CSV table of C-alpha atoms in Angstrom, one decimal:
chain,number,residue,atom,x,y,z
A,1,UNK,CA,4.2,-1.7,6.1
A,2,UNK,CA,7.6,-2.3,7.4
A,3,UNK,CA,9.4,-0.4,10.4
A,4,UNK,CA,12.8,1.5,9.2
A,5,UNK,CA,15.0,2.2,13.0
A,6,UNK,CA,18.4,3.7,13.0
A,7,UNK,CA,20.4,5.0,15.7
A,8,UNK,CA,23.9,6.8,15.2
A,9,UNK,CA,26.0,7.4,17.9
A,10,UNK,CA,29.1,9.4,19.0
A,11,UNK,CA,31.3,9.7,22.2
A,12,UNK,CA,32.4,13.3,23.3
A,13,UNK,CA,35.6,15.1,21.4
A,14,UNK,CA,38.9,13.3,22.3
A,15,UNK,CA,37.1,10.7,24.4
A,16,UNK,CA,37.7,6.8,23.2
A,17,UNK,CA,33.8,5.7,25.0
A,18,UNK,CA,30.4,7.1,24.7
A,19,UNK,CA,28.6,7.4,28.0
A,20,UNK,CA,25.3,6.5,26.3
A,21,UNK,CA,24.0,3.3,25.3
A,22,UNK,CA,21.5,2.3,23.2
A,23,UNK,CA,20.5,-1.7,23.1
A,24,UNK,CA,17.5,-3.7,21.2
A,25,UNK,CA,15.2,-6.3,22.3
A,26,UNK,CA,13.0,-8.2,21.3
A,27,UNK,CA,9.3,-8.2,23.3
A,28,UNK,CA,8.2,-11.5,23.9
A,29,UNK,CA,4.9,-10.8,22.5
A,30,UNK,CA,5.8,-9.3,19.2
A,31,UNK,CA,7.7,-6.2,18.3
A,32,UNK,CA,10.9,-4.5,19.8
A,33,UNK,CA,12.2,-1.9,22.1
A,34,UNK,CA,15.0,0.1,21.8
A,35,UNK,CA,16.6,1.8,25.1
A,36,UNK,CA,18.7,4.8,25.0
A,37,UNK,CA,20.5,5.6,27.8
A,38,UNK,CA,22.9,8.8,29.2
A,39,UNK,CA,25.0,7.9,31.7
A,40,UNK,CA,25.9,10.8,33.9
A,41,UNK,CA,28.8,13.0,33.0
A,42,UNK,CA,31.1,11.3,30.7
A,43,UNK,CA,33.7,8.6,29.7
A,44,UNK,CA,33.9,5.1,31.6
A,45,UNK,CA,32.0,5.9,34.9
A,46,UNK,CA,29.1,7.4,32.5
A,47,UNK,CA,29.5,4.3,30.4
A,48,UNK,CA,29.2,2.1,33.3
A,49,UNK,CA,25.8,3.4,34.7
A,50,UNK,CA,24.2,3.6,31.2
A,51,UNK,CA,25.3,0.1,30.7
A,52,UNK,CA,24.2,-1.3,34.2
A,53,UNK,CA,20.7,0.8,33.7
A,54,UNK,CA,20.1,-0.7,29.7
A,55,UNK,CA,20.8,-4.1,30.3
A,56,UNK,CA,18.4,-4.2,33.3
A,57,UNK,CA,16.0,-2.3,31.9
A,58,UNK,CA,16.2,-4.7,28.4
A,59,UNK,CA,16.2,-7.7,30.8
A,60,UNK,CA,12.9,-6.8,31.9
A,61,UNK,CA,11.4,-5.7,28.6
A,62,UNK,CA,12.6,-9.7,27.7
A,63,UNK,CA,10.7,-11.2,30.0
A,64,UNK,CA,7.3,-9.2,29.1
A,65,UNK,CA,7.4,-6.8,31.9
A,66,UNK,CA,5.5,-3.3,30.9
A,67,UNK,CA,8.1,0.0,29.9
A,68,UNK,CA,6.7,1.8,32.6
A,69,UNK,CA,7.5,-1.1,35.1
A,70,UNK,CA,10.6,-1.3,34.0
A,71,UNK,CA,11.8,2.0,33.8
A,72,UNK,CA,10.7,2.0,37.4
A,73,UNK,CA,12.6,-0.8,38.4
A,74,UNK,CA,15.5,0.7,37.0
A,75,UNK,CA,15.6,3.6,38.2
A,76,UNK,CA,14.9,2.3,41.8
A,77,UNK,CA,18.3,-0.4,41.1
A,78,UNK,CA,20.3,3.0,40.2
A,79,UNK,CA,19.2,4.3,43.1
A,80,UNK,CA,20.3,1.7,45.2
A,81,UNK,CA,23.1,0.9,43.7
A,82,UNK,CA,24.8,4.1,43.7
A,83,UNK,CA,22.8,5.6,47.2
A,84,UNK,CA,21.0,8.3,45.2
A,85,UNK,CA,24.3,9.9,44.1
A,86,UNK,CA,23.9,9.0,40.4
A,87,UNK,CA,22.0,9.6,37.9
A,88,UNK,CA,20.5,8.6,34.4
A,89,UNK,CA,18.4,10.0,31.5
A,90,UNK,CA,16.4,6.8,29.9
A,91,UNK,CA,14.5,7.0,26.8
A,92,UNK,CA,12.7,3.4,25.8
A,93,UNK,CA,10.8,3.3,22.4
A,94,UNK,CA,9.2,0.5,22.0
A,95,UNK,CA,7.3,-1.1,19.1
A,96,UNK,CA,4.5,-3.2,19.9
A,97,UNK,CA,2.6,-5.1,18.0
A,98,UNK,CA,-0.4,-6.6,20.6
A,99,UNK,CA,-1.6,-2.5,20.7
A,100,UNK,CA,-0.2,-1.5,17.2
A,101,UNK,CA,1.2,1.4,18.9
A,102,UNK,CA,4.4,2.9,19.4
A,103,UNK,CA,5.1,3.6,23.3
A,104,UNK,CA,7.5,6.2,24.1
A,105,UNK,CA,8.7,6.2,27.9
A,106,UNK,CA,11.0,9.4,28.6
A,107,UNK,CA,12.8,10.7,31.6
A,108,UNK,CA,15.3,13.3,29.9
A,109,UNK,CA,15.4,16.8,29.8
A,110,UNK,CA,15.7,16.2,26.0
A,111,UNK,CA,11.9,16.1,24.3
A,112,UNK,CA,11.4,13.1,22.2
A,113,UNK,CA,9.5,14.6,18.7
A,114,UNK,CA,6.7,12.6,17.2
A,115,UNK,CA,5.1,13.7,13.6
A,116,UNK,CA,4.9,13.0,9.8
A,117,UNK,CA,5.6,15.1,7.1
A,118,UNK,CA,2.6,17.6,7.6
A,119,UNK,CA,3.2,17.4,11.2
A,120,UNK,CA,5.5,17.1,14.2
A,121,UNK,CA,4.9,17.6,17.7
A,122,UNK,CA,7.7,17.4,20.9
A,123,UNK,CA,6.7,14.9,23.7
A,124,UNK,CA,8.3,17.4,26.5
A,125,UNK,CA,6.3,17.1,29.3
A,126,UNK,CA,8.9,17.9,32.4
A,127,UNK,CA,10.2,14.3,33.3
A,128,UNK,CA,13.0,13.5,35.8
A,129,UNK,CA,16.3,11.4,35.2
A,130,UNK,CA,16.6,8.3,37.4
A,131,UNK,CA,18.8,7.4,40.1
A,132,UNK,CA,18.8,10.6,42.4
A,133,UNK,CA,15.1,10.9,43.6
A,134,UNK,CA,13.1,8.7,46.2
A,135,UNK,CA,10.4,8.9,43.8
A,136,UNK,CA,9.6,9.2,40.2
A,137,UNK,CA,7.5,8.4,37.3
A,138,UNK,CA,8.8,7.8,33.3
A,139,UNK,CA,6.2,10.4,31.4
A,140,UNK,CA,4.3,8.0,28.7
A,141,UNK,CA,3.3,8.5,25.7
A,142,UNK,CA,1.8,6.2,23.2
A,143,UNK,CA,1.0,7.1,19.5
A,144,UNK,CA,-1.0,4.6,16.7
A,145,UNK,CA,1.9,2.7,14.7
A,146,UNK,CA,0.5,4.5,11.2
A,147,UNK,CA,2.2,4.7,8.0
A,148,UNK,CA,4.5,7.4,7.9
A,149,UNK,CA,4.8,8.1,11.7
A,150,UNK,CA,7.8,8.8,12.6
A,151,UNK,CA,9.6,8.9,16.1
A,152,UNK,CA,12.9,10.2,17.4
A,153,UNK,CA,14.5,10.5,20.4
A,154,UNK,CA,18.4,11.7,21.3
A,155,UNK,CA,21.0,12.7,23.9
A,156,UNK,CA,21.5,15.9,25.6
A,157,UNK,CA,24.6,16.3,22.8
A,158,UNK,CA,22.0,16.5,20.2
A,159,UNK,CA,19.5,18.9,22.5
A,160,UNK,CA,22.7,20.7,23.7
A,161,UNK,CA,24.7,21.0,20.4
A,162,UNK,CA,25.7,24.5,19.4
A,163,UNK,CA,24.5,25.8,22.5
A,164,UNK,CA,28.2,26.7,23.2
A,165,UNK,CA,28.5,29.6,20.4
A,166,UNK,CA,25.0,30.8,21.2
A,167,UNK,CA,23.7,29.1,18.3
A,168,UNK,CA,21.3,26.2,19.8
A,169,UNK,CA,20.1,23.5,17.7
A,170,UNK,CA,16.2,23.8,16.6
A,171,UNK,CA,15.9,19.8,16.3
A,172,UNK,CA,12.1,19.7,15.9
A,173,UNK,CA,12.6,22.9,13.1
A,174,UNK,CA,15.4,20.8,11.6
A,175,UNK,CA,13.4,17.3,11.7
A,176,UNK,CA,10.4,18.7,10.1
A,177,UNK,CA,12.2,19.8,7.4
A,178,UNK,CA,13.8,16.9,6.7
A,179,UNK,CA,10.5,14.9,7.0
A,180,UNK,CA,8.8,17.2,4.8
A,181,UNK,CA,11.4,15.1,1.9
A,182,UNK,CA,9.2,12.6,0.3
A,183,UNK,CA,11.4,8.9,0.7
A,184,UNK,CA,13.4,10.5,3.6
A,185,UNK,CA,14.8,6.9,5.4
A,186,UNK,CA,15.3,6.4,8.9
A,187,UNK,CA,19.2,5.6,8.2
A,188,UNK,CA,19.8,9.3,6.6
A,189,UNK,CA,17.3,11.2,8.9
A,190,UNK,CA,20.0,9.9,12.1
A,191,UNK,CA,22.7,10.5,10.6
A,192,UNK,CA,21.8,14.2,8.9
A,193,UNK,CA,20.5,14.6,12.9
A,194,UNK,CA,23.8,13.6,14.1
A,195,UNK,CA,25.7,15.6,11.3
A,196,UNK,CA,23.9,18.8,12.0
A,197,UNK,CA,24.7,18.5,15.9
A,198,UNK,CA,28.4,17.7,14.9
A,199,UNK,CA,28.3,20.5,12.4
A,200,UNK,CA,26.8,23.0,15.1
A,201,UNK,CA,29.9,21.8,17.7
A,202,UNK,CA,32.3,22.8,15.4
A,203,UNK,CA,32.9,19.2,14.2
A,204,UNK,CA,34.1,18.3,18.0
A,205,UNK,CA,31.1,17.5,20.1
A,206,UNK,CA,30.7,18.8,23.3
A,207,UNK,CA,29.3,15.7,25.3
A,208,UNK,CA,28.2,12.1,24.4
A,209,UNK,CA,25.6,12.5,21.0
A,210,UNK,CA,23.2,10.0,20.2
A,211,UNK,CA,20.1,9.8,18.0
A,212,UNK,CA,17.2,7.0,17.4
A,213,UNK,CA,15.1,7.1,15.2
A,214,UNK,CA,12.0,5.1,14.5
A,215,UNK,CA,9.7,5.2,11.4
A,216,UNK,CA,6.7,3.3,9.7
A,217,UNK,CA,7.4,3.1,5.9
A,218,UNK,CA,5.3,1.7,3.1
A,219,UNK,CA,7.0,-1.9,2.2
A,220,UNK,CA,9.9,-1.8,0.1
A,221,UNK,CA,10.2,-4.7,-1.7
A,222,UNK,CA,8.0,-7.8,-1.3
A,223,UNK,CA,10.1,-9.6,1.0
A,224,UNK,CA,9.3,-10.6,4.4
A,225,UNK,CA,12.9,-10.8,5.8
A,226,UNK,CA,14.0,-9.0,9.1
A,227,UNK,CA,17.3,-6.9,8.7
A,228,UNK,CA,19.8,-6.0,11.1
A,229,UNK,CA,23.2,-4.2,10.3
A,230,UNK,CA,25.6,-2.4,12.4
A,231,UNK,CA,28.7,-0.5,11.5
A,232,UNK,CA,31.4,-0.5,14.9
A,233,UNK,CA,34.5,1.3,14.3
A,234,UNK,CA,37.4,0.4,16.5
A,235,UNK,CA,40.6,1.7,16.9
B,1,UNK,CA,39.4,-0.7,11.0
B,2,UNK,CA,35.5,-1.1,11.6
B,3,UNK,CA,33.3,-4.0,12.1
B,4,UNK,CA,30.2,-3.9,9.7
B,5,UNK,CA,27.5,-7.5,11.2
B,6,UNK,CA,24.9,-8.0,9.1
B,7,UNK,CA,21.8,-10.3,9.8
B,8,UNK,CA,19.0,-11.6,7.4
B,9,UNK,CA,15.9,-13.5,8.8
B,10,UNK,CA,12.7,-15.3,7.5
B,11,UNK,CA,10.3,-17.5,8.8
B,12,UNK,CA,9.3,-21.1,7.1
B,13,UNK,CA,7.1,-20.5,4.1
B,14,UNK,CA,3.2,-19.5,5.3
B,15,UNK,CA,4.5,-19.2,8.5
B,16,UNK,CA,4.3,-15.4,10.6
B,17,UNK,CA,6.8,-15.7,12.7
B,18,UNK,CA,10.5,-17.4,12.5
B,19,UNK,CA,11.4,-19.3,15.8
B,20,UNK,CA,14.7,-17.8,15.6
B,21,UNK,CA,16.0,-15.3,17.6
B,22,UNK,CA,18.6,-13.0,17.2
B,23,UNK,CA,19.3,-10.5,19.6
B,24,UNK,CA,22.6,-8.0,20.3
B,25,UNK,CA,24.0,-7.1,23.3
B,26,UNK,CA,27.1,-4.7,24.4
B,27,UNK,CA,29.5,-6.7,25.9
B,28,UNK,CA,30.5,-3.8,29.6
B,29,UNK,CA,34.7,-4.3,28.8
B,30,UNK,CA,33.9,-3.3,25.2
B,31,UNK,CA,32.8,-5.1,22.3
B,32,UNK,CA,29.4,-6.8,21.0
B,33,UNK,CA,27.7,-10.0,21.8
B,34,UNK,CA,25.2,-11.7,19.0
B,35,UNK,CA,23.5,-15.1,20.1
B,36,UNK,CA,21.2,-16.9,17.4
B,37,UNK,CA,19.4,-19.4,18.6
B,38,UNK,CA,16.8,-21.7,16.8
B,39,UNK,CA,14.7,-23.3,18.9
B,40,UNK,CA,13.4,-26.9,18.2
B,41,UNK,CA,10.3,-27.3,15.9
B,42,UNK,CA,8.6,-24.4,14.3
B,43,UNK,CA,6.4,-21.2,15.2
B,44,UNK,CA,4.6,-20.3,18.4
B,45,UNK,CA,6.4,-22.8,20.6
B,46,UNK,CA,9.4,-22.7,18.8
B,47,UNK,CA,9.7,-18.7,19.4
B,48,UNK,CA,9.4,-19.3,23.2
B,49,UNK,CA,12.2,-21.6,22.9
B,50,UNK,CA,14.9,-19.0,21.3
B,51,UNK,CA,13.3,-15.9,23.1
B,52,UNK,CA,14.2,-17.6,26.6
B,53,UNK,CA,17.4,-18.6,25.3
B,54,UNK,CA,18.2,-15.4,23.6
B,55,UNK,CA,17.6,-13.4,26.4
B,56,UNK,CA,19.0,-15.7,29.2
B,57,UNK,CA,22.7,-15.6,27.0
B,58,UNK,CA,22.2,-11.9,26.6
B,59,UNK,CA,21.4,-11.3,29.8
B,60,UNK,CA,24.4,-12.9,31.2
B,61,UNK,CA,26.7,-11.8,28.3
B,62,UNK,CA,25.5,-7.9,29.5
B,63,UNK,CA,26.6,-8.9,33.2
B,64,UNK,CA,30.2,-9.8,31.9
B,65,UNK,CA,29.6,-13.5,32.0
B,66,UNK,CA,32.0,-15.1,29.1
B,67,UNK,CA,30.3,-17.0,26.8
B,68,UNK,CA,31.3,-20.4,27.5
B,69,UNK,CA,29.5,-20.3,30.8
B,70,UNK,CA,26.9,-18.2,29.5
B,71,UNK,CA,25.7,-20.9,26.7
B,72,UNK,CA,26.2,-23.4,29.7
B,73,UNK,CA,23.4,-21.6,31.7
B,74,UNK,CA,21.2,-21.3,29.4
B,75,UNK,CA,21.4,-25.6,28.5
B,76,UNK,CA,21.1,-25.6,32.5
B,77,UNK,CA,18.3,-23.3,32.6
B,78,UNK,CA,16.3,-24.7,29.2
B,79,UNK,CA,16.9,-28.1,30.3
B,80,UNK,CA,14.8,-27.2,33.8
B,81,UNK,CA,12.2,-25.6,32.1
B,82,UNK,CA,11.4,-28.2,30.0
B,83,UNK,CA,12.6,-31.4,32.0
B,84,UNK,CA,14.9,-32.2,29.1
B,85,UNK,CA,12.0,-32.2,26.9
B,86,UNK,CA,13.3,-28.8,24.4
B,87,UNK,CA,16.6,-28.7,22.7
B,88,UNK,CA,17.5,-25.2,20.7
B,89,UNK,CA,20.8,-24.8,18.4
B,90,UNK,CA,22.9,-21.8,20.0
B,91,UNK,CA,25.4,-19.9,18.3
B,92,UNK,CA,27.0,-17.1,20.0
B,93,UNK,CA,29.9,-14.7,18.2
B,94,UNK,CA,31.1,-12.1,20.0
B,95,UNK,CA,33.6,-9.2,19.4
B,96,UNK,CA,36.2,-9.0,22.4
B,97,UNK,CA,38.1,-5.9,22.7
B,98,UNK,CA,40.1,-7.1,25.2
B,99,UNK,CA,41.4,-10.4,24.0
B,100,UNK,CA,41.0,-8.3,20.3
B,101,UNK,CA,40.1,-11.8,19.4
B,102,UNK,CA,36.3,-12.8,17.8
B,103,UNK,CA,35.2,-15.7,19.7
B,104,UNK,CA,32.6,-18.2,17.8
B,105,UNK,CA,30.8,-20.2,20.4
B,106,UNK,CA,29.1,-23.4,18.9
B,107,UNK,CA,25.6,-25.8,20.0
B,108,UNK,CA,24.8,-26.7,16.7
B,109,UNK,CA,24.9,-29.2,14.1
B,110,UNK,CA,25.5,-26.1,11.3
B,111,UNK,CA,29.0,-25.1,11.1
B,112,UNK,CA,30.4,-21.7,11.6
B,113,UNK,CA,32.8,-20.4,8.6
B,114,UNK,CA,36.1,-18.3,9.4
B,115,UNK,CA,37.9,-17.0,6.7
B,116,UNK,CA,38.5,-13.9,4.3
B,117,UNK,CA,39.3,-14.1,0.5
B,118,UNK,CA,42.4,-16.3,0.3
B,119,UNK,CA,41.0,-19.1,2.4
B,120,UNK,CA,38.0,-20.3,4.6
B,121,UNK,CA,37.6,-23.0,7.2
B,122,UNK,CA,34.3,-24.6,8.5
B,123,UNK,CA,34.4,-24.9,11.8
B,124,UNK,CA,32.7,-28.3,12.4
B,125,UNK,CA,33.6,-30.0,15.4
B,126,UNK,CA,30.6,-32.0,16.7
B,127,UNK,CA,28.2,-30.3,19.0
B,128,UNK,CA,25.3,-31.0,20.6
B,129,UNK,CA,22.6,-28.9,20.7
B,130,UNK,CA,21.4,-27.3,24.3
B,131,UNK,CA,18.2,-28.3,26.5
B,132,UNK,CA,18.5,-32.2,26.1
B,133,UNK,CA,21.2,-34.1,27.5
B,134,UNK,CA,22.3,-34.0,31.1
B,135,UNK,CA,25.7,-32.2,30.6
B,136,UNK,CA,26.9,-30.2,26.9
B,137,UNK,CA,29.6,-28.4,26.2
B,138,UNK,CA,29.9,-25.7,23.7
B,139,UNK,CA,32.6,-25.8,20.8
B,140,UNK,CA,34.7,-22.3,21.4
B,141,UNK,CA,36.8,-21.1,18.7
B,142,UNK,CA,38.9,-17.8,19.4
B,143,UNK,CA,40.2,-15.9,15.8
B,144,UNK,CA,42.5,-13.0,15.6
B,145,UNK,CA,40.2,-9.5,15.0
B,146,UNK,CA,41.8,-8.8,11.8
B,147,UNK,CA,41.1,-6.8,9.3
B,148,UNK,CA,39.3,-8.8,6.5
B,149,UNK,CA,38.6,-11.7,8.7
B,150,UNK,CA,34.9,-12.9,8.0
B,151,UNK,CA,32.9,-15.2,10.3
B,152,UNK,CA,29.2,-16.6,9.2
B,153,UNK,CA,27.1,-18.6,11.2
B,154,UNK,CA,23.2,-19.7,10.0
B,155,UNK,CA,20.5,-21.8,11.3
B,156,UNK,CA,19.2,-25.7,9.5
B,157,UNK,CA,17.0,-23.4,7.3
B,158,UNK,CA,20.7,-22.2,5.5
B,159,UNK,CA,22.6,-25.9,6.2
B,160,UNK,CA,19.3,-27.8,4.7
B,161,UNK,CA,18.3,-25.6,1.8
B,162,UNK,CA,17.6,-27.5,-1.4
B,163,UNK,CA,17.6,-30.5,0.3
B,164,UNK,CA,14.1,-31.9,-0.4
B,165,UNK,CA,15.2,-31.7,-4.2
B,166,UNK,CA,18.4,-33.3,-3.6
B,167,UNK,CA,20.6,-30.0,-4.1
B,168,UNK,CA,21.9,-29.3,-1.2
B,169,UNK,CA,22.9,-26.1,-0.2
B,170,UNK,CA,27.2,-25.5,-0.3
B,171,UNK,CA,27.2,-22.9,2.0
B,172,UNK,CA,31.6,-22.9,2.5
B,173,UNK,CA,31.4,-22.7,-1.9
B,174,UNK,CA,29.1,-20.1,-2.3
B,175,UNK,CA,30.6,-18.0,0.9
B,176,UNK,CA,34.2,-18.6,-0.5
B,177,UNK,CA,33.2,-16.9,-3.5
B,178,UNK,CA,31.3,-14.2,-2.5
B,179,UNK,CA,34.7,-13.4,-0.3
B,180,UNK,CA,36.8,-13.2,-3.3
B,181,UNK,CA,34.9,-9.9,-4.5
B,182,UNK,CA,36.8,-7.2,-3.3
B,183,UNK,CA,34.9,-4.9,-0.7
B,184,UNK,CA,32.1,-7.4,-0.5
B,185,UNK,CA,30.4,-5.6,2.4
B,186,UNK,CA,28.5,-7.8,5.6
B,187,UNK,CA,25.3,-6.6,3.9
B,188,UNK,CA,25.1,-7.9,0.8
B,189,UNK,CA,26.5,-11.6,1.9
B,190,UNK,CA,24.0,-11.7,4.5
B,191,UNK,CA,21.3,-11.5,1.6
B,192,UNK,CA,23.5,-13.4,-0.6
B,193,UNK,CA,23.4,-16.3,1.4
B,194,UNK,CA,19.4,-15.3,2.5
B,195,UNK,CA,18.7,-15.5,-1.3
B,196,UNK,CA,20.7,-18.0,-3.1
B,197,UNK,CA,18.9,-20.2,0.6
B,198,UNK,CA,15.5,-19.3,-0.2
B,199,UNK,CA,16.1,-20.3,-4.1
B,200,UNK,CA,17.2,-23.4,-3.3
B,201,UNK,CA,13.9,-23.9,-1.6
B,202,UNK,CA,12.5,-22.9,-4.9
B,203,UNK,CA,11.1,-19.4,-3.0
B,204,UNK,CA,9.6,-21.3,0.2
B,205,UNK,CA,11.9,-21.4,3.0
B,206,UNK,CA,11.3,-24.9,4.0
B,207,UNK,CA,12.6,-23.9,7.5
B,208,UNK,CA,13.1,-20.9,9.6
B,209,UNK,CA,16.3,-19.1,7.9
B,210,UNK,CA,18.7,-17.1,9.6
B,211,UNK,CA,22.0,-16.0,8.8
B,212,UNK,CA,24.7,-13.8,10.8
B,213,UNK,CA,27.6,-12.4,9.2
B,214,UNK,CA,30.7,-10.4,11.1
B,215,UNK,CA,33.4,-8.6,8.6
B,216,UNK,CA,36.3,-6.7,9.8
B,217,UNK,CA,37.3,-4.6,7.1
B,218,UNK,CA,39.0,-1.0,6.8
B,219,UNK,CA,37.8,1.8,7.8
B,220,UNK,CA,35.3,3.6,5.6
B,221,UNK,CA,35.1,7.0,5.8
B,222,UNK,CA,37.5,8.7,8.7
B,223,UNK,CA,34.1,9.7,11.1
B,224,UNK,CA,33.8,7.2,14.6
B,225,UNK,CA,30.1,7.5,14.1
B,226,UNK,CA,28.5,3.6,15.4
B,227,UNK,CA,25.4,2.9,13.4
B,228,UNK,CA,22.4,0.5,13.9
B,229,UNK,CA,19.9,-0.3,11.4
B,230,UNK,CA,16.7,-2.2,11.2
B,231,UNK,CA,14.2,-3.2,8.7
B,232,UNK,CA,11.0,-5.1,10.5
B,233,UNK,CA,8.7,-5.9,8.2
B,234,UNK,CA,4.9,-6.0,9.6
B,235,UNK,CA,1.6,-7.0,8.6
C-alpha cells in the first residue's frame, strides 16, 4: 500500500498571501501529519496567526506529543497571545503508523469528508475555532488506514465557494463523484476540488481556498522510495 | 516564475526505515525552508538523530531564526544531548523572498551543486559535520533566485554510490547532463539521480539515500495555485 497526499492552495482574488497554511511533519514514531490552518480574515495579519498556530502545533506533533494535546496547546497560546481577540480554524490529519489509523482532529466550521468509492461520510460534528474561547475541545475522529480510504479536508473558500451567486458548493456530492473514478489520484482529486471552488467564484475566489487530501492507494510500482514535490509560484 | 523542489528517499538495502530526514517548513517573511539531515550510523538510532535535528532547524527556521544560527543550535543542542558522542550531516536550502536570493547552508562532507544548463559548480568548501566538536561553523552560500538556477544537495548514500565496486558515483557529470535537457523538471532529476544512485549500488542502496533538488524555472501554466505532493510508501 502506499499513501498518495496532495494539498492545493490559493490566496483570495487580488491578494499576494494566503491566510491559510498548511505544513508536514514527520511523527517521531512513524508516519506524518499534515496541519491546515485558517488564519482569521485575510491577507498578512491572517497569515501571521495561521503561521504562529502551524508551526507550534507541528513543533509539538515533532516531539511525539498527541493531536488532541496539541491542538489544545495551541489554541490556549492563540489565546494568550492575542487576549481572546483572535481566532483560528485548525484541521490536523495525521497518518500514524503505531495505530494504523488515520486521525482527523477538526475545529472548523468546514466538515472534513471520509469515504471510498462506495461510500463517503462528513465528519461535521459542531467543533469551535481556537483562540477566542476559555475553553475548547478539537472533535476527533479516527478511521482504519485501509486501502482505498480516502480523507479530505479544506478551507472555508472551498465550503463557502459559490455561496455568493446562491449556488453553494455540494463538496461531499462532488467528492463522491469523483471517487466513484476508478485510479482517481490524490494530486487530481485537490486540484479538480480547488478548480470546482474557483469555477463556482467565478474564477476569483472569494476568501483564502485550500484543500488536503489524503488517500491509501494500492502500490504503484515496486519501489520503496518516499516522494515529496512542491510547485511555489512567485511573482 | 515558479519554484518546483523535488525530493527522493530510500533506506539502506533490508533496512525499514532511512535515518534521514527531510522535513519543510514556511519560512513567516515568505519563502520555504528544507533541512536534510543524516544522522550518523543507520536505522532506529540513526532516525532519532535526524528527527531531533530536523525538527530543532525547523522549528527555529518557522520562528524567523536565519539559518546560520539555526544549524548552530541544533550542533549546540545535538552536541548536549549526546555529550559529543552523535555527529549528523545537515544541509539546509532555503528560498528567501526577501533577499530573493536561495541560500544553501552546508555540515557535510557531500557537496551541494549550483548551476543551470550552461554551467554548474560544486560547492565544496570543507565542513564539518554537527554534534561532535566543541565549536562548527556551517558553509553558507547565497545564489541569485533566477529563473533556471538549479541547486541539488544529497546525503553519503548519493556521494558513495558505487563505491564498494570501485565506480564511484559523478554526481556534478551526471547532474550537468541531466540540466542540458531542456524543461528537465525537479521531478524527474530527483529520481534521476535516486536511480542512476541505487544502480550503482547494483539495486541495494548501500546507505540511506536522499536527494533534494530546487529548480527555478518559468512559469507553467498562468494559475498561482501552490501544490504539495507526497508518495509514502507503507508496509
Amino acid at each position: 500500500m502506499e499513501l498518495q497526499i496532495a494539498a492545493a492552495k490559493i490566496p483570495k482574488y487580488a491578494l499576494r498571501e494566503s491566510g491559510d497554511t498548511l505544513e508536514m511533519i514527520e511523527r517521531p514514531h512513524g508516519g506524518l501529519s499534515f496541519v491546515l490552518v485558517d488564519g482569521q480574515h485575510t491577507g498578512r495579519g491572517a497569515k501571521q496567526v495561521s503561521n504562529l498556530v502551524a508551526r507550534k502545533v507541528v513543533a509539538l506533533l515533532a516531539e511525539g506529543v498527541r493531536d488532541g494535546a496539541a491542538a489544545r496547546a495551541a489554541h490556549d497560546y492563540l489565546y494568550t497571545a492575542y487576549d481572546g481577540k483572535v481566532s483560528a480554524e485548525l484541521h490536523i490529519v495525521s497518518i500514524d503508523l503505531v495505530s494504523e489509523t488515520i486521525v482527523i482532529s477538526r475545529n472548523s466550521h468546514c466538515p472534513a469528508l471520509v469515504g471510498d468509492a462506495r461510500s463517503l461520510r462528513a465528519l461535521d460534528d459542531a467543533s469551535a475555532p481556537i483562540g477566542v474561547h476559555r475553553r475548547m475541545k478539537p472533535i476527533i475522529t479516527e478511521v482504519p488506514l485501509t486501502r482505498h480510504t480516502t480523507v479530505v479536508v479544506f478551507t472555508d473558500g472551498v465550503w463557502d465557494a459559490g455561496a455568493r451567486d446562491g449556488q453553494k458548493f455540494d463538496v461531499a456530492a462532488f467528492v463522491a463523484e469523483k471517487l466513484r473514478e476508478a485510479n482517481v489520484g490524490a494530486p487530481q482529486l485537490a486540484d479538480a476540488i480547488l478548480a470546482r471552488a474557483i469555477e463556482l467564484d467565478r474564477g476569483r475566489p472569494n476568501d483564502d481556498t485550500s484543500v488536503l487530501v489524503v488517500r491509501a492507494v494500492p502500490r504503484v510500482g515496486s519501489d520503496n522510495v518516499r516522494r515529496l514535490n512542491v510547485r511555489f509560484p512567485i511573482d
